[in-house]
Short mmCIF file of C-alpha atoms and ligand atoms in Angstrom, two decimals:
data_model
loop_
_atom_site.label_atom_id
_atom_site.label_comp_id
_atom_site.label_asym_id
_atom_site.label_seq_id
_atom_site.Cartn_x
_atom_site.Cartn_y
_atom_site.Cartn_z
CA MET S 155 -93.46 2.09 80.07
CA THR S 156 -90.74 0.25 81.97
CA GLU S 157 -90.40 -3.42 81.33
CA ALA S 158 -91.35 -5.81 84.13
CA THR S 159 -88.44 -7.76 85.57
CA ILE S 160 -88.98 -11.50 85.57
CA PHE S 161 -86.37 -13.07 87.76
CA PRO S 162 -84.99 -16.53 87.08
CA GLN S 163 -86.75 -19.39 88.88
CA LEU S 164 -85.98 -19.32 92.56
CA GLU S 165 -83.59 -22.05 93.63
CA ILE S 166 -83.29 -22.67 97.36
CA PRO S 167 -80.55 -25.06 98.46
CA ASP S 168 -81.07 -27.89 100.89
CA THR S 169 -79.32 -26.85 104.10
CA MET S 170 -78.74 -28.56 107.41
CA ALA S 171 -81.43 -26.81 109.46
CA ALA S 172 -79.76 -27.20 112.86
CA GLY S 173 -81.44 -24.33 114.63
CA PRO S 174 -84.33 -23.83 117.04
CA GLY S 175 -86.78 -24.28 114.15
CA PRO S 176 -87.96 -24.94 111.56
CA GLY S 177 -86.86 -28.53 111.65
CA HIS S 178 -86.43 -30.95 108.79
CA THR S 179 -89.73 -31.90 107.20
CA ASP S 180 -90.10 -35.63 106.76
CA PRO S 181 -89.94 -36.63 103.04
CA ARG S 182 -93.19 -38.55 103.53
CA ILE S 183 -94.89 -35.27 104.38
CA LEU S 184 -93.50 -33.45 101.35
CA LYS S 185 -94.71 -36.30 99.19
CA ARG S 186 -98.24 -36.00 100.49
CA PHE S 187 -98.07 -32.22 100.09
CA ALA S 188 -97.01 -32.42 96.44
CA GLY S 189 -99.16 -35.48 95.79
CA ALA S 190 -102.50 -34.05 96.89
CA GLY S 191 -104.88 -33.33 94.06
CA MET S 192 -106.47 -29.99 93.34
CA ALA S 193 -109.61 -29.95 95.45
CA ASP S 194 -111.45 -27.12 97.11
CA HIS S 195 -111.86 -26.67 100.82
CA MET S 196 -115.38 -28.16 100.89
CA GLN S 197 -114.50 -31.30 98.90
CA ALA S 198 -115.42 -34.45 100.84
CA ASP S 199 -111.92 -35.89 101.29
CA VAL S 200 -110.47 -32.55 102.35
CA LEU S 201 -113.20 -32.23 105.00
CA ARG S 202 -112.70 -35.85 106.05
CA GLY S 203 -108.94 -35.24 106.26
CA MET S 204 -109.54 -32.28 108.56
CA ILE S 205 -111.77 -34.34 110.84
CA GLU S 206 -109.14 -37.11 110.94
CA CYS S 207 -106.45 -34.51 111.70
CA LYS S 208 -108.55 -33.17 114.56
CA LEU S 209 -108.96 -36.65 116.04
CA MET S 210 -105.26 -37.53 115.67
CA LEU S 211 -104.28 -34.16 117.11
CA ARG S 212 -106.29 -34.90 120.26
CA THR S 213 -104.19 -38.02 120.76
CA VAL S 214 -100.91 -36.21 120.04
CA MET S 215 -101.81 -33.47 122.53
CA GLY S 216 -103.28 -35.88 125.07
CA THR S 217 -106.65 -34.24 125.40
CA GLN S 218 -110.37 -34.70 125.27
CA ASN S 219 -110.90 -31.00 124.60
CA VAL S 220 -113.42 -30.82 121.78
CA HIS S 221 -111.93 -27.49 120.69
CA THR S 222 -108.67 -28.96 119.41
CA PHE S 223 -107.73 -28.07 115.84
CA GLY S 224 -105.17 -26.39 113.60
CA VAL S 225 -104.79 -22.71 112.81
CA ALA S 226 -103.35 -22.08 109.36
CA GLY S 227 -99.87 -20.62 109.60
CA THR S 228 -97.04 -20.86 112.11
CA GLY S 229 -96.66 -20.62 115.86
CA TRP S 230 -97.70 -16.97 116.08
CA SER S 231 -100.91 -17.76 114.22
CA GLY S 232 -101.85 -20.34 116.86
CA LEU S 233 -100.76 -17.98 119.63
CA ASP S 234 -102.85 -15.16 118.19
CA CYS S 235 -105.86 -17.46 118.31
CA LEU S 236 -104.91 -18.55 121.85
CA PHE S 237 -104.64 -14.97 123.12
CA SER S 238 -107.72 -13.74 121.24
CA ALA S 239 -110.00 -14.09 124.26
CA VAL S 240 -107.95 -11.54 126.22
CA MET S 241 -109.88 -8.28 126.10
CA PRO S 242 -108.88 -4.65 126.73
CA GLY S 243 -108.53 -4.01 130.44
CA ASP S 244 -108.22 -7.71 131.36
CA LYS S 245 -105.75 -8.43 134.15
CA VAL S 246 -102.90 -10.60 132.89
CA VAL S 247 -99.61 -11.87 134.32
CA VAL S 248 -97.02 -13.04 131.77
CA PHE S 249 -93.79 -14.85 132.63
CA VAL S 250 -90.95 -13.86 130.31
CA ASN S 251 -87.58 -15.61 130.20
CA GLY S 252 -86.48 -15.11 126.61
CA THR S 253 -87.32 -13.94 123.10
CA PHE S 254 -90.49 -15.91 122.50
CA SER S 255 -92.21 -15.44 125.84
CA GLY S 256 -91.18 -11.79 125.40
CA ILE S 257 -93.22 -11.65 122.18
CA ASP S 258 -96.07 -13.50 123.92
CA GLY S 259 -95.91 -10.68 126.45
CA LEU S 260 -96.04 -8.05 123.70
CA THR S 261 -99.02 -9.80 122.07
CA LEU S 262 -100.85 -9.85 125.39
CA ARG S 263 -100.01 -6.20 126.06
CA MET S 264 -101.50 -5.34 122.66
CA LYS S 265 -104.66 -7.34 123.36
CA ALA S 266 -105.18 -6.15 126.94
CA ALA S 267 -104.39 -2.49 126.27
CA THR S 268 -107.31 -0.07 126.32
CA ALA S 269 -107.74 2.12 123.23
CA GLU S 270 -105.97 4.97 125.03
CA GLU S 271 -103.11 2.76 126.18
CA LEU S 272 -102.64 1.38 122.68
CA ALA S 273 -102.69 4.83 121.09
CA ALA S 274 -100.12 6.05 123.62
CA SER S 275 -97.59 3.49 122.37
CA PRO S 276 -99.02 1.54 119.43
CA MET S 277 -96.09 -0.84 118.84
CA ASP S 278 -95.19 -1.38 122.46
CA PRO S 279 -98.16 -0.62 124.70
CA GLN S 280 -97.74 -0.71 128.47
CA PRO S 281 -101.23 -1.41 129.79
CA ALA S 282 -101.73 -1.01 133.52
CA SER S 283 -103.60 -4.32 133.65
CA VAL S 284 -100.67 -6.45 132.39
CA THR S 285 -97.79 -7.49 134.63
CA ILE S 286 -94.66 -8.83 132.96
CA MET S 287 -92.61 -11.00 135.31
CA THR S 288 -89.12 -11.05 133.83
CA VAL S 289 -86.91 -14.02 134.65
CA PRO S 290 -83.24 -13.58 133.61
CA HIS S 291 -82.06 -15.18 130.33
CA GLY S 292 -80.76 -18.68 130.96
CA GLN S 293 -83.05 -19.34 133.92
CA SER S 294 -86.38 -21.17 134.09
CA VAL S 295 -89.71 -19.92 135.35
CA THR S 296 -90.21 -21.74 138.67
CA VAL S 297 -93.28 -22.56 140.72
CA GLU S 298 -92.18 -20.05 143.39
CA ILE S 299 -92.12 -17.21 140.85
CA VAL S 300 -95.54 -18.13 139.44
CA GLU S 301 -97.14 -18.72 142.83
CA ALA S 302 -95.92 -15.39 144.26
CA ALA S 303 -97.00 -13.40 141.17
CA LEU S 304 -100.48 -14.90 141.00
CA ALA S 305 -101.00 -14.44 144.75
CA GLU S 306 -99.97 -10.79 144.52
CA HIS S 307 -101.71 -9.74 141.30
CA LYS S 308 -104.77 -12.04 141.22
CA PRO S 309 -105.13 -11.80 137.41
CA LYS S 310 -107.83 -13.26 135.21
CA TRP S 311 -105.20 -14.76 132.87
CA ALA S 312 -101.64 -16.04 133.25
CA ALA S 313 -99.36 -16.95 130.35
CA MET S 314 -96.06 -18.78 130.07
CA ALA S 315 -93.97 -20.50 127.41
CA HIS S 316 -93.56 -24.19 128.23
CA TRP S 317 -90.17 -24.36 126.53
CA GLU S 318 -88.54 -20.95 125.95
CA THR S 319 -86.65 -21.49 122.72
CA GLY S 320 -84.80 -18.17 122.98
CA SER S 321 -82.72 -19.33 125.92
CA GLY S 322 -83.38 -23.06 125.63
CA ARG S 323 -85.05 -23.32 129.02
CA ILE S 324 -87.87 -25.58 130.22
CA ASN S 325 -90.32 -23.78 132.49
CA ASP S 326 -92.25 -25.40 135.32
CA LEU S 327 -95.52 -26.35 133.67
CA ARG S 328 -96.69 -28.42 136.66
CA GLY S 329 -96.06 -25.50 139.02
CA PHE S 330 -97.75 -23.07 136.62
CA SER S 331 -100.83 -25.27 136.30
CA ASP S 332 -101.08 -25.87 140.06
CA ALA S 333 -100.75 -22.16 140.84
CA CYS S 334 -103.42 -21.32 138.25
CA VAL S 335 -105.76 -23.86 139.87
CA SER S 336 -105.19 -22.60 143.39
CA HIS S 337 -105.70 -18.94 142.42
CA GLY S 338 -108.60 -19.53 140.02
CA VAL S 339 -106.57 -18.09 137.13
CA ILE S 340 -107.05 -19.13 133.49
CA GLY S 341 -103.65 -20.40 132.36
CA LEU S 342 -102.52 -20.04 128.74
CA VAL S 343 -99.42 -21.88 127.50
CA ASP S 344 -97.15 -21.37 124.50
CA ALA S 345 -96.21 -24.98 123.70
CA VAL S 346 -94.69 -24.11 120.32
CA SER S 347 -91.35 -25.76 121.09
CA SER S 348 -92.42 -28.65 123.29
CA LEU S 349 -95.28 -30.35 121.42
CA GLY S 350 -94.00 -33.47 119.69
CA VAL S 351 -90.66 -33.23 121.52
CA GLU S 352 -91.58 -33.82 125.17
CA ASP S 353 -93.87 -36.57 126.37
CA PHE S 354 -96.73 -34.76 128.08
CA ARG S 355 -100.52 -34.77 127.98
CA ILE S 356 -102.19 -31.40 128.19
CA ASP S 357 -105.16 -32.81 130.12
CA ASP S 358 -102.76 -33.53 132.99
CA PHE S 359 -102.48 -29.76 133.55
CA PRO S 360 -105.93 -28.64 134.65
CA GLY S 361 -104.89 -25.05 135.39
CA VAL S 362 -104.11 -24.50 131.70
CA HIS S 363 -107.18 -23.73 129.60
CA GLY S 364 -105.60 -22.82 126.28
CA TRP S 365 -102.60 -24.18 124.38
CA ALA S 366 -100.90 -23.26 121.12
CA SER S 367 -98.09 -24.90 119.20
CA CYS S 368 -96.67 -24.82 115.67
CA PRO S 369 -96.33 -27.14 112.67
CA GLN S 370 -92.61 -26.88 111.99
CA LYS S 371 -90.82 -27.84 115.19
CA GLY S 372 -91.84 -31.03 117.02
CA ILE S 373 -94.48 -31.86 114.41
CA CYS S 374 -91.88 -31.67 111.57
CA CYS S 375 -94.31 -30.18 109.04
CA LEU S 376 -92.96 -26.91 107.62
CA PRO S 377 -94.83 -26.75 104.28
CA LEU S 378 -96.94 -24.01 105.82
CA THR S 379 -99.61 -26.07 107.48
CA TYR S 380 -101.30 -25.84 110.85
CA ALA S 381 -100.49 -24.58 114.31
CA PRO S 382 -102.19 -26.94 116.78
CA VAL S 383 -104.38 -25.29 119.41
CA SER S 384 -106.58 -26.68 122.14
CA PHE S 385 -109.08 -25.02 124.48
CA THR S 386 -110.98 -26.32 127.49
CA ASP S 387 -114.70 -25.86 127.92
CA ARG S 388 -113.97 -23.17 130.50
CA TYR S 389 -112.00 -21.11 127.99
CA ILE S 390 -114.76 -21.50 125.41
CA ALA S 391 -117.49 -20.63 127.94
CA ASN S 392 -115.59 -17.48 128.86
CA LEU S 393 -115.20 -16.60 125.19
CA ARG S 394 -118.91 -17.15 124.54
CA HIS S 395 -119.59 -14.67 127.30
CA THR S 396 -117.12 -11.93 126.30
CA GLY S 397 -116.71 -12.43 122.56
CA CYS S 398 -113.46 -11.42 120.91
CA ARG S 399 -112.32 -9.06 118.18
CA THR S 400 -111.19 -11.39 115.43
CA PHE S 401 -113.06 -13.34 112.82
CA VAL S 402 -110.31 -15.45 111.32
CA HIS S 403 -108.64 -16.52 114.60
CA HIS S 404 -111.85 -16.74 116.63
CA PRO S 405 -111.49 -20.07 118.46
CA ILE S 406 -115.22 -20.87 118.23
CA LEU S 407 -115.69 -19.76 114.62
CA GLU S 408 -112.40 -21.20 113.32
CA ALA S 409 -113.24 -24.58 114.91
CA ARG S 410 -116.31 -24.92 112.67
CA HIS S 411 -114.32 -25.87 109.58
CA TRP S 412 -112.82 -28.75 111.61
CA GLY S 413 -116.29 -30.08 112.36
CA ILE S 414 -116.68 -28.55 115.82
CA VAL S 415 -120.01 -26.76 116.15
CA ASP S 416 -121.78 -25.67 119.34
CA GLY S 417 -119.19 -27.48 121.42
CA LYS S 418 -119.75 -30.80 119.66
CA ASP S 419 -118.13 -32.86 116.95
CA VAL S 420 -120.22 -32.86 113.79
CA GLU S 421 -119.71 -35.02 110.75
CA LYS S 422 -118.79 -32.30 108.33
CA GLY S 423 -117.03 -28.98 108.67
CA ILE S 424 -118.71 -25.66 107.93
CA TYR S 425 -116.95 -23.00 105.85
CA HIS S 426 -114.81 -20.61 107.83
CA ARG S 427 -112.06 -19.84 105.34
CA THR S 428 -110.26 -21.52 102.47
CA HIS S 429 -108.14 -24.47 103.48
CA SER S 430 -105.43 -25.91 101.26
CA ALA S 431 -105.80 -29.55 100.29
CA TYR S 432 -101.99 -29.67 100.13
CA ALA S 433 -101.68 -28.40 103.69
CA VAL S 434 -104.36 -30.75 105.00
CA ALA S 435 -102.69 -33.74 103.33
CA ALA S 436 -99.26 -32.77 104.69
CA PHE S 437 -100.49 -32.11 108.23
CA HIS S 438 -102.41 -35.39 108.19
CA GLU S 439 -99.24 -37.30 107.29
CA ALA S 440 -97.24 -35.44 109.95
CA LEU S 441 -99.73 -36.51 112.61
CA ARG S 442 -99.71 -40.08 111.32
CA ILE S 443 -95.91 -40.16 111.59
CA THR S 444 -96.00 -38.69 115.10
CA LEU S 445 -98.49 -41.34 116.24
CA GLN S 446 -96.54 -44.15 114.53
CA GLN S 447 -93.33 -43.07 116.26
CA THR S 448 -95.35 -42.19 119.39
CA VAL S 449 -94.83 -39.00 121.37
CA ALA S 450 -93.10 -41.01 124.11
CA GLY S 451 -90.75 -42.62 121.59
CA ARG S 452 -89.83 -39.28 120.09
CA ALA S 453 -89.25 -37.72 123.49
CA LYS S 454 -86.88 -40.55 124.37
CA SER S 455 -85.02 -40.16 121.11
CA TYR S 456 -84.61 -36.40 121.58
CA ALA S 457 -83.20 -36.92 125.07
CA PHE S 458 -80.84 -39.60 123.78
CA HIS S 459 -79.38 -37.55 120.93
CA GLU S 460 -79.33 -34.24 122.76
CA ALA S 461 -77.18 -35.89 125.45
CA ALA S 462 -74.68 -36.97 122.78
CA LEU S 463 -74.50 -33.50 121.24
CA ARG S 464 -74.24 -31.84 124.65
CA ASP S 465 -71.39 -34.13 125.65
CA ALA S 466 -69.49 -33.45 122.41
CA VAL S 467 -69.76 -29.65 122.51
CA THR S 468 -68.87 -29.67 126.21
CA ALA S 469 -65.76 -31.69 125.37
CA MET S 470 -64.91 -28.94 122.84
CA GLY S 471 -64.83 -26.46 125.72
CA CYS S 472 -68.29 -24.95 125.24
CA LYS S 473 -70.60 -24.36 128.19
CA VAL S 474 -74.22 -25.48 127.68
CA THR S 475 -76.79 -23.43 129.61
CA SER S 476 -80.01 -24.91 128.18
CA ASN S 477 -82.07 -27.86 129.38
CA MET S 478 -84.37 -28.45 126.39
CA THR S 479 -83.85 -31.70 124.49
CA SER S 480 -84.33 -30.32 120.96
CA LEU S 481 -81.73 -27.60 121.30
CA VAL S 482 -78.42 -26.80 122.99
CA VAL S 483 -77.71 -23.18 123.86
CA LEU S 484 -74.05 -22.64 124.64
CA ASN S 485 -71.26 -20.21 125.42
CA LEU S 486 -68.16 -20.58 123.25
CA PRO S 487 -64.83 -21.56 124.82
CA ASP S 488 -63.36 -18.53 126.66
CA ARG S 489 -60.76 -17.75 124.01
CA LEU S 490 -63.54 -17.34 121.39
CA ALA S 491 -65.95 -15.38 123.59
CA GLY S 492 -67.43 -12.41 121.75
CA ARG S 493 -67.08 -14.07 118.33
CA GLU S 494 -70.48 -15.86 118.40
CA MET S 495 -72.00 -13.89 115.50
CA GLU S 496 -68.91 -14.41 113.34
CA LEU S 497 -69.09 -18.15 113.98
CA VAL S 498 -72.83 -18.40 113.30
CA GLN S 499 -72.49 -16.40 110.09
CA ALA S 500 -69.64 -18.58 108.84
CA CYS S 501 -71.64 -21.74 109.57
CA ARG S 502 -74.78 -20.37 107.93
CA ALA S 503 -72.82 -19.32 104.82
CA SER S 504 -71.77 -22.95 104.40
CA GLY S 505 -75.33 -24.32 104.64
CA PHE S 506 -75.06 -25.27 108.31
CA GLY S 507 -78.02 -23.39 109.76
CA ILE S 508 -77.26 -22.75 113.43
CA TRP S 509 -78.46 -19.64 115.25
CA PRO S 510 -77.38 -17.02 117.76
CA THR S 511 -79.67 -16.09 120.62
CA LEU S 512 -81.90 -13.20 119.55
CA SER S 513 -81.66 -11.37 122.86
CA GLU S 514 -78.68 -10.62 125.12
CA PRO S 515 -76.41 -12.29 126.06
CA VAL S 516 -75.27 -13.55 122.66
CA GLN S 517 -75.00 -17.33 122.73
CA VAL S 518 -75.01 -20.03 120.07
CA ARG S 519 -78.04 -22.29 119.51
CA ILE S 520 -77.77 -25.68 117.82
CA GLY S 521 -80.98 -27.64 117.28
CA ILE S 522 -81.67 -31.26 116.38
CA LEU S 523 -85.32 -31.10 115.25
CA ASN S 524 -86.03 -34.29 113.31
CA LEU S 525 -82.27 -35.02 113.14
CA LEU S 526 -82.56 -38.01 115.41
CA ASN S 527 -79.81 -40.37 114.30
CA GLN S 528 -76.12 -40.81 115.00
CA ASN S 529 -75.08 -39.76 111.49
CA ALA S 530 -76.89 -36.45 111.70
CA ILE S 531 -75.51 -35.70 115.18
CA GLY S 532 -72.01 -36.67 113.99
CA ASP S 533 -72.40 -34.34 111.03
CA ILE S 534 -73.46 -31.45 113.30
CA VAL S 535 -70.59 -32.09 115.71
CA ASN S 536 -68.03 -32.15 112.89
CA ARG S 537 -69.34 -29.06 111.13
CA PHE S 538 -69.41 -27.18 114.40
CA GLY S 539 -65.93 -28.33 115.48
CA THR S 540 -64.49 -27.50 112.05
CA ALA S 541 -65.97 -24.00 112.23
CA LEU S 542 -64.51 -23.49 115.71
CA ASN S 543 -61.11 -24.66 114.51
CA ARG S 544 -61.22 -22.23 111.58
CA MET S 545 -61.45 -19.54 114.24
CA GLY S 546 -58.41 -20.97 116.00
CA ALA S 547 -59.98 -23.18 118.66
CA GLU S 548 -57.48 -26.03 118.11
CA ILE S 549 -59.91 -28.78 119.03
CA ASP S 550 -58.70 -32.31 118.39
CA MET S 551 -61.62 -33.56 116.30
CA GLU S 552 -60.35 -37.11 116.30
CA ARG S 553 -60.67 -37.17 120.07
CA ILE S 554 -64.16 -35.64 119.86
CA ASN S 555 -65.29 -38.19 117.27
CA ASP S 556 -63.93 -41.07 119.37
CA ARG S 557 -65.75 -39.71 122.35
CA LEU S 558 -69.00 -39.34 120.40
CA GLU S 559 -68.73 -42.90 119.13
CA LYS S 560 -68.06 -44.19 122.68
CA HIS S 561 -70.96 -42.14 124.00
CA TYR S 562 -73.30 -43.77 121.50
CA GLN S 563 -71.96 -47.27 122.20
CA THR S 564 -72.43 -46.80 125.96
CA MET S 565 -75.89 -45.32 125.56
CA ILE S 566 -76.99 -48.04 123.18
CA ALA S 567 -75.63 -50.73 125.54
CA ALA S 568 -77.56 -49.15 128.43
CA GLU S 569 -80.84 -49.29 126.49
C1 PLP E 775 -90.79 -20.72 117.40
C2 PLP E 775 -91.54 -20.19 118.57
C3 PLP E 775 -92.56 -19.24 118.40
C4 PLP E 775 -92.86 -18.58 117.08
O1 PLP E 775 -93.36 -19.44 116.17
P1 PLP E 775 -93.39 -19.13 114.59
O2 PLP E 775 -93.62 -20.48 114.07
O3 PLP E 775 -92.09 -18.52 114.22
O4 PLP E 775 -94.53 -18.23 114.31
C5 PLP E 775 -93.27 -18.86 119.52
N1 PLP E 775 -93.02 -19.38 120.74
C6 PLP E 775 -92.03 -20.29 120.95
C7 PLP E 775 -91.79 -20.83 122.32
C8 PLP E 775 -91.27 -20.72 119.85
O5 PLP E 775 -90.30 -21.62 120.06
#
């Protein structure tokens, strides 16, 4: 018999998570996570916590949709639930302008593929009923693109990422919603990167009937908790009619544990699957923090600090091509072009967690999720500038720091 290897306890260092996500979890959330008692998923306070989460989530998302709740896991868990109503042979148009909407497209191709189409290419099916509208990296999905595609293809479903984190681009949600309304299409939106970062209310977009987000970006709640989802009555009515092929991510069945039964709020959830008291307590605190800071307040703070970071990296000779406020996506100064991966790896090795783009062209992504203060932005700017200088960029960091300080003084004075 060979002896089992028991490895030493796993130590994970605290890094500066300055990427597209996950963002820094608030210490208050970690405290609730570790402080929750051992209680099963039908214990009264766990069930009450889930109901309170559901109610707070409706405010955070700006909705009266009864079917608003959390799906255990990350963004893809919520998106899997969101796309679950799409059945083989359904006509779908998906707008793709980067890595994440690309995976949304793959998910939808898997769901809409017939058995034959799936068997023909199991990992990358190409169903005849799905149209992928590809928008070049670095550009946004516009109302013109959506309008033309829906008019031409007349699908049952249309899907788009609100904020495409791969290229750092904001897509035209208003245009998407309007086009869905005018063509009678059921809109589905990946709001993984925008919820808790931008100030928007989902009920203001009547063409969108299903939404999915994640815990660890704008909601700042990594300790594997809940991906927020919300569905309109129309989505649910459609699902009641067609059914769908999942138990765990079934939007109607999964909602039961959150006290949503037969389209109504009930006092007490019904078992669907085991829920973690730790996760419920953490998610509850994350929503409380979001409401205390307000979505509008957070959105303002993101815009404020992103502008400072954008100005500093531009002054270093980088070219920013993104327009999200939680992330800058940039090209390096010309003399360092082509060395993006080397730079990112050097930064990551020193505990400064920035990212490359995951699809071509290779760019650098620096995020500020839950890093909304001048010290944190100053730290990011200095780590980034130092790394560039190690590669021979010869940036005068004193000048950059002066500029950053002035930027903050001016912005604060303008408040
Ligand atoms: C991060 C992200 C995802 C994936 O979410 P996970 O939490 O990694 O599962 C999907 N869509 C968008 C737009 C994202 O930013």
